[in-house]
PDB file of C-alpha atoms in Angstrom:
ATOM      1  CA  MET A   1     185.584 134.706-210.186  1.00  0.00           C
ATOM      2  CA  PHE A   2     185.017 131.037-210.372  1.00  0.00           C
ATOM      3  CA  ARG A   3     188.621 130.364-209.580  1.00  0.00           C
ATOM      4  CA  LYS A   4     188.309 132.402-206.473  1.00  0.00           C
ATOM      5  CA  ILE A   5     185.342 130.323-205.331  1.00  0.00           C
ATOM      6  CA  VAL A   6     187.337 127.142-205.898  1.00  0.00           C
ATOM      7  CA  TYR A   7     190.259 128.686-203.788  1.00  0.00           C
ATOM      8  CA  ILE A   8     188.068 129.753-200.713  1.00  0.00           C
ATOM      9  CA  LEU A   9     186.484 126.351-200.740  1.00  0.00           C
ATOM     10  CA  LEU A  10     189.678 124.374-200.917  1.00  0.00           C
ATOM     11  CA  LEU A  11     190.837 126.437-197.670  1.00  0.00           C
ATOM     12  CA  LEU A  12     187.615 125.818-195.893  1.00  0.00           C
ATOM     13  CA  VAL A  13     187.842 121.960-196.456  1.00  0.00           C
ATOM     14  CA  LEU A  14     191.466 121.105-196.311  1.00  0.00           C
ATOM     15  CA  PRO A  15     192.342 119.626-192.861  1.00  0.00           C
ATOM     16  CA  LEU A  16     195.225 121.466-190.854  1.00  0.00           C
ATOM     17  CA  SER A  17     198.613 120.633-192.377  1.00  0.00           C
ATOM     18  CA  VAL A  18     200.347 119.808-189.053  1.00  0.00           C
ATOM     19  CA  LEU A  19     198.948 117.295-186.879  1.00  0.00           C
ATOM     20  CA  ALA A  20     200.391 115.676-183.496  1.00  0.00           C
ATOM     21  CA  GLN A  21     201.813 112.602-184.225  1.00  0.00           C
ATOM     22  CA  GLU A  22     201.182 110.550-181.078  1.00  0.00           C
ATOM     23  CA  ARG A  23     198.648 107.773-180.862  1.00  0.00           C
ATOM     24  CA  LYS A  24     195.350 108.541-179.178  1.00  0.00           C
ATOM     25  CA  VAL A  25     192.470 106.722-178.016  1.00  0.00           C
ATOM     26  CA  GLN A  26     190.413 106.072-181.112  1.00  0.00           C
ATOM     27  CA  ASN A  27     186.504 106.875-181.273  1.00  0.00           C
ATOM     28  CA  LYS A  28     184.154 104.295-183.041  1.00  0.00           C
ATOM     29  CA  PRO A  29     187.059 101.924-183.633  1.00  0.00           C
ATOM     30  CA  TYR A  30     185.085  99.266-185.605  1.00  0.00           C
ATOM     31  CA  ILE A  31     182.489 101.623-187.493  1.00  0.00           C
ATOM     32  CA  ASP A  32     184.514 101.266-190.705  1.00  0.00           C
ATOM     33  CA  TYR A  33     184.694  97.393-190.668  1.00  0.00           C
ATOM     34  CA  ARG A  34     180.567  97.372-191.188  1.00  0.00           C
ATOM     35  CA  ARG A  35     179.449  95.845-194.202  1.00  0.00           C
ATOM     36  CA  LEU A  36     176.758  98.543-194.853  1.00  0.00           C
ATOM     37  CA  HIS A  37     176.306 101.844-192.777  1.00  0.00           C
ATOM     38  CA  TYR A  38     174.193 104.969-193.575  1.00  0.00           C
ATOM     39  CA  GLY A  39     174.052 108.757-193.060  1.00  0.00           C
ATOM     40  CA  PHE A  40     172.871 112.025-194.521  1.00  0.00           C
ATOM     41  CA  PHE A  41     174.228 115.349-195.557  1.00  0.00           C
ATOM     42  CA  VAL A  42     173.828 118.887-195.971  1.00  0.00           C
ATOM     43  CA  GLY A  43     176.077 121.498-198.121  1.00  0.00           C
ATOM     44  CA  THR A  44     176.394 124.387-200.438  1.00  0.00           C
ATOM     45  CA  HIS A  45     177.019 124.589-203.993  1.00  0.00           C
ATOM     46  CA  PHE A  46     177.866 126.863-206.986  1.00  0.00           C
ATOM     47  CA  GLN A  47     176.687 125.870-210.279  1.00  0.00           C
ATOM     48  CA  ASP A  48     178.304 127.281-213.682  1.00  0.00           C
ATOM     49  CA  MET A  49     177.842 126.690-217.339  1.00  0.00           C
ATOM     50  CA  GLU A  50     180.177 126.688-220.040  1.00  0.00           C
ATOM     51  CA  PHE A  51     178.760 128.124-223.369  1.00  0.00           C
ATOM     52  CA  VAL A  52     180.121 127.746-226.885  1.00  0.00           C
ATOM     53  CA  ASN A  53     179.394 130.954-228.536  1.00  0.00           C
ATOM     54  CA  ASN A  54     179.433 130.638-232.412  1.00  0.00           C
ATOM     55  CA  GLY A  55     179.266 134.514-233.743  1.00  0.00           C
ATOM     56  CA  PHE A  56     175.719 134.096-234.881  1.00  0.00           C
ATOM     57  CA  VAL A  57     174.732 137.542-236.502  1.00  0.00           C
ATOM     58  CA  THR A  58     170.881 138.570-236.946  1.00  0.00           C
ATOM     59  CA  GLU A  59     168.931 140.399-239.574  1.00  0.00           C
ATOM     60  CA  ASN A  60     169.592 143.739-237.584  1.00  0.00           C
ATOM     61  CA  GLY A  61     173.530 142.978-237.372  1.00  0.00           C
ATOM     62  CA  GLU A  62     173.210 142.067-233.749  1.00  0.00           C
ATOM     63  CA  MET A  63     175.879 139.761-232.449  1.00  0.00           C
ATOM     64  CA  TRP A  64     175.312 138.297-228.723  1.00  0.00           C
ATOM     65  CA  TYR A  65     177.620 136.429-226.333  1.00  0.00           C
ATOM     66  CA  ALA A  66     176.523 134.607-223.318  1.00  0.00           C
ATOM     67  CA  ASP A  67     178.452 134.172-219.984  1.00  0.00           C
ATOM     68  CA  ILE A  68     177.896 133.601-216.366  1.00  0.00           C
ATOM     69  CA  ALA A  69     177.258 136.953-214.807  1.00  0.00           C
ATOM     70  CA  GLU A  70     177.920 135.987-211.277  1.00  0.00           C
ATOM     71  CA  TYR A  71     177.776 132.833-209.191  1.00  0.00           C
ATOM     72  CA  SER A  72     175.135 132.044-206.332  1.00  0.00           C
ATOM     73  CA  PRO A  73     175.489 129.685-203.567  1.00  0.00           C
ATOM     74  CA  GLY A  74     172.843 126.764-203.778  1.00  0.00           C
ATOM     75  CA  LEU A  75     171.457 123.999-201.085  1.00  0.00           C
ATOM     76  CA  SER A  76     172.282 120.454-201.536  1.00  0.00           C
ATOM     77  CA  VAL A  77     170.850 117.746-199.235  1.00  0.00           C
ATOM     78  CA  GLY A  78     170.802 113.789-199.365  1.00  0.00           C
ATOM     79  CA  VAL A  79     171.395 110.655-197.769  1.00  0.00           C
ATOM     80  CA  LEU A  80     174.227 107.887-197.906  1.00  0.00           C
ATOM     81  CA  ALA A  81     174.393 104.344-198.582  1.00  0.00           C
ATOM     82  CA  ASP A  82     178.270 103.276-198.305  1.00  0.00           C
ATOM     83  CA  LEU A  83     178.985  99.511-199.021  1.00  0.00           C
ATOM     84  CA  ARG A  84     182.386  98.261-197.515  1.00  0.00           C
ATOM     85  CA  LEU A  85     184.341  96.358-200.417  1.00  0.00           C
ATOM     86  CA  GLY A  86     187.611  96.077-198.767  1.00  0.00           C
ATOM     87  CA  ASN A  87     190.228  97.944-196.389  1.00  0.00           C
ATOM     88  CA  HIS A  88     190.386 100.690-198.586  1.00  0.00           C
ATOM     89  CA  PHE A  89     187.407 101.097-201.075  1.00  0.00           C
ATOM     90  CA  SER A  90     183.995 101.045-200.586  1.00  0.00           C
ATOM     91  CA  LEU A  91     180.874 102.090-202.949  1.00  0.00           C
ATOM     92  CA  ARG A  92     178.456 104.987-202.210  1.00  0.00           C
ATOM     93  CA  LEU A  93     175.074 105.982-203.344  1.00  0.00           C
ATOM     94  CA  LEU A  94     174.229 109.255-202.789  1.00  0.00           C
ATOM     95  CA  PRO A  95     170.651 110.398-203.766  1.00  0.00           C
ATOM     96  CA  THR A  96     170.787 114.072-203.565  1.00  0.00           C
ATOM     97  CA  LEU A  97     168.638 117.271-204.344  1.00  0.00           C
ATOM     98  CA  HIS A  98     170.431 120.412-205.455  1.00  0.00           C
ATOM     99  CA  PHE A  99     168.451 123.736-205.221  1.00  0.00           C
ATOM    100  CA  GLY A 100     170.716 126.213-207.173  1.00  0.00           C
ATOM    101  CA  GLN A 101     170.440 128.795-210.072  1.00  0.00           C
ATOM    102  CA  ASN A 102     172.639 129.921-212.972  1.00  0.00           C
ATOM    103  CA  ASN A 103     172.965 133.546-213.640  1.00  0.00           C
ATOM    104  CA  VAL A 104     173.036 133.878-217.474  1.00  0.00           C
ATOM    105  CA  GLN A 105     174.010 137.155-219.234  1.00  0.00           C
ATOM    106  CA  PHE A 106     173.762 137.639-223.089  1.00  0.00           C
ATOM    107  CA  ARG A 107     175.886 140.794-224.121  1.00  0.00           C
ATOM    108  CA  GLU A 108     175.525 142.512-227.499  1.00  0.00           C
ATOM    109  CA  GLN A 109     179.013 143.020-229.235  1.00  0.00           C
ATOM    110  CA  LYS A 110     178.502 146.484-230.727  1.00  0.00           C
ATOM    111  CA  SER A 111     176.057 148.494-228.621  1.00  0.00           C
ATOM    112  CA  GLY A 112     176.978 146.753-225.246  1.00  0.00           C
ATOM    113  CA  GLU A 113     173.158 145.735-224.504  1.00  0.00           C
ATOM    114  CA  VAL A 114     172.688 143.317-221.949  1.00  0.00           C
ATOM    115  CA  SER A 115     170.024 140.655-221.317  1.00  0.00           C
ATOM    116  CA  ARG A 116     169.644 138.318-218.427  1.00  0.00           C
ATOM    117  CA  GLN A 117     168.148 135.369-217.318  1.00  0.00           C
ATOM    118  CA  GLN A 118     168.100 133.499-214.362  1.00  0.00           C
ATOM    119  CA  LEU A 119     168.152 129.488-214.810  1.00  0.00           C
ATOM    120  CA  LYS A 120     166.878 128.309-211.420  1.00  0.00           C
ATOM    121  CA  THR A 121     167.410 124.716-211.120  1.00  0.00           C
ATOM    122  CA  THR A 122     166.152 121.830-208.884  1.00  0.00           C
ATOM    123  CA  TYR A 123     167.903 118.540-209.601  1.00  0.00           C
ATOM    124  CA  ILE A 124     167.456 114.995-208.498  1.00  0.00           C
ATOM    125  CA  ALA A 125     170.721 113.319-208.553  1.00  0.00           C
ATOM    126  CA  VAL A 126     171.735 109.715-207.814  1.00  0.00           C
ATOM    127  CA  PRO A 127     175.719 109.870-207.535  1.00  0.00           C
ATOM    128  CA  LEU A 128     177.307 106.456-207.651  1.00  0.00           C
ATOM    129  CA  HIS A 129     181.054 106.861-206.381  1.00  0.00           C
ATOM    130  CA  VAL A 130     183.917 104.693-205.696  1.00  0.00           C
ATOM    131  CA  LYS A 131     185.585 106.120-202.421  1.00  0.00           C
ATOM    132  CA  PHE A 132     189.396 104.975-201.753  1.00  0.00           C
ATOM    133  CA  ALA A 133     190.448 105.859-198.165  1.00  0.00           C
ATOM    134  CA  ALA A 134     193.762 106.093-196.746  1.00  0.00           C
ATOM    135  CA  GLU A 135     194.832 104.047-193.537  1.00  0.00           C
ATOM    136  CA  ARG A 136     193.213 105.505-190.676  1.00  0.00           C
ATOM    137  CA  PHE A 137     195.379 107.526-187.803  1.00  0.00           C
ATOM    138  CA  ASN A 138     193.926 108.801-184.443  1.00  0.00           C
ATOM    139  CA  ASN A 139     190.579 109.844-185.333  1.00  0.00           C
ATOM    140  CA  TYR A 140     191.104 111.172-189.095  1.00  0.00           C
ATOM    141  CA  ARG A 141     191.188 109.416-192.418  1.00  0.00           C
ATOM    142  CA  PRO A 142     191.542 111.374-195.793  1.00  0.00           C
ATOM    143  CA  TYR A 143     189.965 109.759-198.712  1.00  0.00           C
ATOM    144  CA  VAL A 144     189.236 110.579-202.340  1.00  0.00           C
ATOM    145  CA  THR A 145     186.195 109.731-204.586  1.00  0.00           C
ATOM    146  CA  VAL A 146     185.361 109.297-208.314  1.00  0.00           C
ATOM    147  CA  GLY A 147     182.041 108.609-209.858  1.00  0.00           C
ATOM    148  CA  ALA A 148     178.904 109.415-212.104  1.00  0.00           C
ATOM    149  CA  SER A 149     175.789 111.374-211.289  1.00  0.00           C
ATOM    150  CA  PRO A 150     172.896 111.237-213.607  1.00  0.00           C
ATOM    151  CA  MET A 151     170.328 114.184-213.021  1.00  0.00           C
ATOM    152  CA  VAL A 152     166.980 115.419-213.842  1.00  0.00           C
ATOM    153  CA  ASN A 153     165.867 118.915-213.604  1.00  0.00           C
ATOM    154  CA  LEU A 154     162.466 119.404-212.435  1.00  0.00           C
ATOM    155  CA  THR A 155     162.329 123.252-212.826  1.00  0.00           C
ATOM    156  CA  VAL A 156     162.888 123.697-216.716  1.00  0.00           C
ATOM    157  CA  LYS A 157     160.902 126.770-217.550  1.00  0.00           C
ATOM    158  CA  LYS A 158     159.982 127.151-221.484  1.00  0.00           C
ATOM    159  CA  GLN A 159     159.518 130.702-223.226  1.00  0.00           C
ATOM    160  CA  LYS A 160     162.854 132.317-222.049  1.00  0.00           C
ATOM    161  CA  GLN A 161     165.810 133.234-223.693  1.00  0.00           C
ATOM    162  CA  LEU A 162     167.325 129.733-222.908  1.00  0.00           C
ATOM    163  CA  LEU A 163     165.811 126.275-222.625  1.00  0.00           C
ATOM    164  CA  VAL A 164     167.852 123.696-221.404  1.00  0.00           C
ATOM    165  CA  LYS A 165     167.396 119.830-221.369  1.00  0.00           C
ATOM    166  CA  ARG A 166     165.953 118.196-218.357  1.00  0.00           C
ATOM    167  CA  PHE A 167     168.264 115.130-218.248  1.00  0.00           C
ATOM    168  CA  ASP A 168     171.975 115.532-217.484  1.00  0.00           C
ATOM    169  CA  VAL A 169     174.968 113.493-216.321  1.00  0.00           C
ATOM    170  CA  MET A 170     177.890 114.534-214.147  1.00  0.00           C
ATOM    171  CA  ILE A 171     181.394 113.112-213.842  1.00  0.00           C
ATOM    172  CA  GLU A 172     182.305 113.724-210.403  1.00  0.00           C
ATOM    173  CA  ALA A 173     185.728 113.867-208.056  1.00  0.00           C
ATOM    174  CA  GLY A 174     186.103 114.853-204.546  1.00  0.00           C
ATOM    175  CA  PHE A 175     188.133 114.605-201.721  1.00  0.00           C
ATOM    176  CA  GLY A 176     187.457 114.887-197.890  1.00  0.00           C
ATOM    177  CA  CYS A 177     188.645 113.587-194.142  1.00  0.00           C
ATOM    178  CA  ASP A 178     186.452 111.202-192.045  1.00  0.00           C
ATOM    179  CA  PHE A 179     186.835 112.658-188.358  1.00  0.00           C
ATOM    180  CA  TYR A 180     185.948 110.275-185.562  1.00  0.00           C
ATOM    181  CA  LEU A 181     183.798 111.701-182.794  1.00  0.00           C
ATOM    182  CA  PRO A 182     182.653 109.793-179.978  1.00  0.00           C
ATOM    183  CA  PHE A 183     179.130 109.190-181.271  1.00  0.00           C
ATOM    184  CA  PHE A 184     179.290 109.658-185.133  1.00  0.00           C
ATOM    185  CA  LYS A 185     181.581 110.502-188.151  1.00  0.00           C
ATOM    186  CA  LEU A 186     181.812 114.171-189.384  1.00  0.00           C
ATOM    187  CA  ILE A 187     182.903 114.222-192.990  1.00  0.00           C
ATOM    188  CA  PRO A 188     183.817 117.659-194.867  1.00  0.00           C
ATOM    189  CA  GLU A 189     184.044 116.944-198.467  1.00  0.00           C
ATOM    190  CA  LEU A 190     184.772 119.054-201.696  1.00  0.00           C
ATOM    191  CA  LYS A 191     183.274 117.484-204.785  1.00  0.00           C
ATOM    192  CA  PHE A 192     183.922 118.775-208.370  1.00  0.00           C
ATOM    193  CA  SER A 193     181.177 118.077-211.181  1.00  0.00           C
ATOM    194  CA  PHE A 194     181.486 118.387-214.778  1.00  0.00           C
ATOM    195  CA  SER A 195     179.082 117.241-217.712  1.00  0.00           C
ATOM    196  CA  PRO A 196     180.278 115.914-221.189  1.00  0.00           C
ATOM    197  CA  LEU A 197     176.712 116.441-222.324  1.00  0.00           C
ATOM    198  CA  ASN A 198     175.376 119.468-224.546  1.00  0.00           C
ATOM    199  CA  ILE A 199     172.177 120.673-222.255  1.00  0.00           C
ATOM    200  CA  LEU A 200     171.251 123.545-224.830  1.00  0.00           C
ATOM    201  CA  GLN A 201     167.808 122.841-226.240  1.00  0.00           C
ATOM    202  CA  LYS A 202     168.271 123.885-229.970  1.00  0.00           C
ATOM    203  CA  GLU A 203     164.813 123.322-231.158  1.00  0.00           C
ATOM    204  CA  ARG A 204     162.541 126.171-229.729  1.00  0.00           C
ATOM    205  CA  LYS A 205     158.828 125.286-230.834  1.00  0.00           C
ATOM    206  CA  ASP A 206     157.903 126.723-227.215  1.00  0.00           C
ATOM    207  CA  LEU A 207     158.724 130.315-228.244  1.00  0.00           C
ATOM    208  CA  LEU A 208     155.830 132.782-228.643  1.00  0.00           C
ATOM    209  CA  ASP A 209     158.251 135.688-229.274  1.00  0.00           C
ATOM    210  CA  ALA A 210     160.214 134.935-232.387  1.00  0.00           C
ATOM    211  CA  ASN A 211     162.815 137.696-231.210  1.00  0.00           C
ATOM    212  CA  LEU A 212     164.049 135.601-228.411  1.00  0.00           C
ATOM    213  CA  LEU A 213     165.129 133.007-230.732  1.00  0.00           C
ATOM    214  CA  LYS A 214     168.338 135.120-231.466  1.00  0.00           C
ATOM    215  CA  TYR A 215     169.662 134.108-227.888  1.00  0.00           C
ATOM    216  CA  THR A 216     169.533 130.385-228.803  1.00  0.00           C
ATOM    217  CA  GLN A 217     170.907 130.846-232.360  1.00  0.00           C
ATOM    218  CA  SER A 218     173.966 132.542-230.982  1.00  0.00           C
ATOM    219  CA  LEU A 219     175.038 129.468-229.131  1.00  0.00           C
ATOM    220  CA  GLU A 220     176.303 126.207-230.479  1.00  0.00           C
ATOM    221  CA  GLY A 221     175.927 124.355-227.053  1.00  0.00           C
ATOM    222  CA  ALA A 222     176.277 124.518-223.201  1.00  0.00           C
ATOM    223  CA  SER A 223     177.291 122.158-220.378  1.00  0.00           C
ATOM    224  CA  SER A 224     177.083 121.952-216.560  1.00  0.00           C
ATOM    225  CA  LYS A 225     179.645 122.508-213.916  1.00  0.00           C
ATOM    226  CA  MET A 226     179.338 122.391-209.976  1.00  0.00           C
ATOM    227  CA  ILE A 227     181.495 122.585-206.908  1.00  0.00           C
ATOM    228  CA  THR A 228     179.903 120.978-203.902  1.00  0.00           C
ATOM    229  CA  LEU A 229     180.883 121.647-200.512  1.00  0.00           C
ATOM    230  CA  SER A 230     179.401 119.174-198.134  1.00  0.00           C
ATOM    231  CA  LEU A 231     179.268 117.996-194.329  1.00  0.00           C
ATOM    232  CA  TYR A 232     178.224 114.322-193.957  1.00  0.00           C
ATOM    233  CA  PHE A 233     177.070 112.614-190.806  1.00  0.00           C
ATOM    234  CA  GLU A 234     177.662 108.787-190.246  1.00  0.00           C
TER     235      GLU A 234
END
């Protein structure tokens, strides 16, 4: 399922494979020579989590496994500050709000019993990216980015099957294309984010129902993933 989402988003963001080669009048010919410029963006994203199941067996002989049952689109909005470092490089700061959720499913191995949990998230993220852009041709310019994104989750809820940590860090890589319109730049971008951190909270002093502890005990760790498709306006 996750791979299908990637393929669909790739088809949406990739520019046309065949473009006219004749030179045309350039829109906004000097915009990339500014030392600092700003913009904003809106987009959609899909969150994912990778679980490390440890095969824990309860006193009743239960063995639970966690996975993401389905993917739900979320909303991403933010602002952009771009600092020019040279003809092809720039440094980008992208304060962002991500609104989304992870649909977690626990399944008991023998009985097939299922328990579900919606992990709603409201992330405040401050990504810092290095952008490498190719030479501009007519009114388009492809680029790639790489960077890191510290994130704070404002909607962590206790007394549920799983509890995640508030702080996370994503390693991010993406690609897009600058389209130069008469009055502004329109920039579609596809970005992949992966966390190297374990965000599973193993200490569950918050639980009032001791029966819920078995879900946390069944996991060794969990890490975050995200795919984001954005439209920038500069």
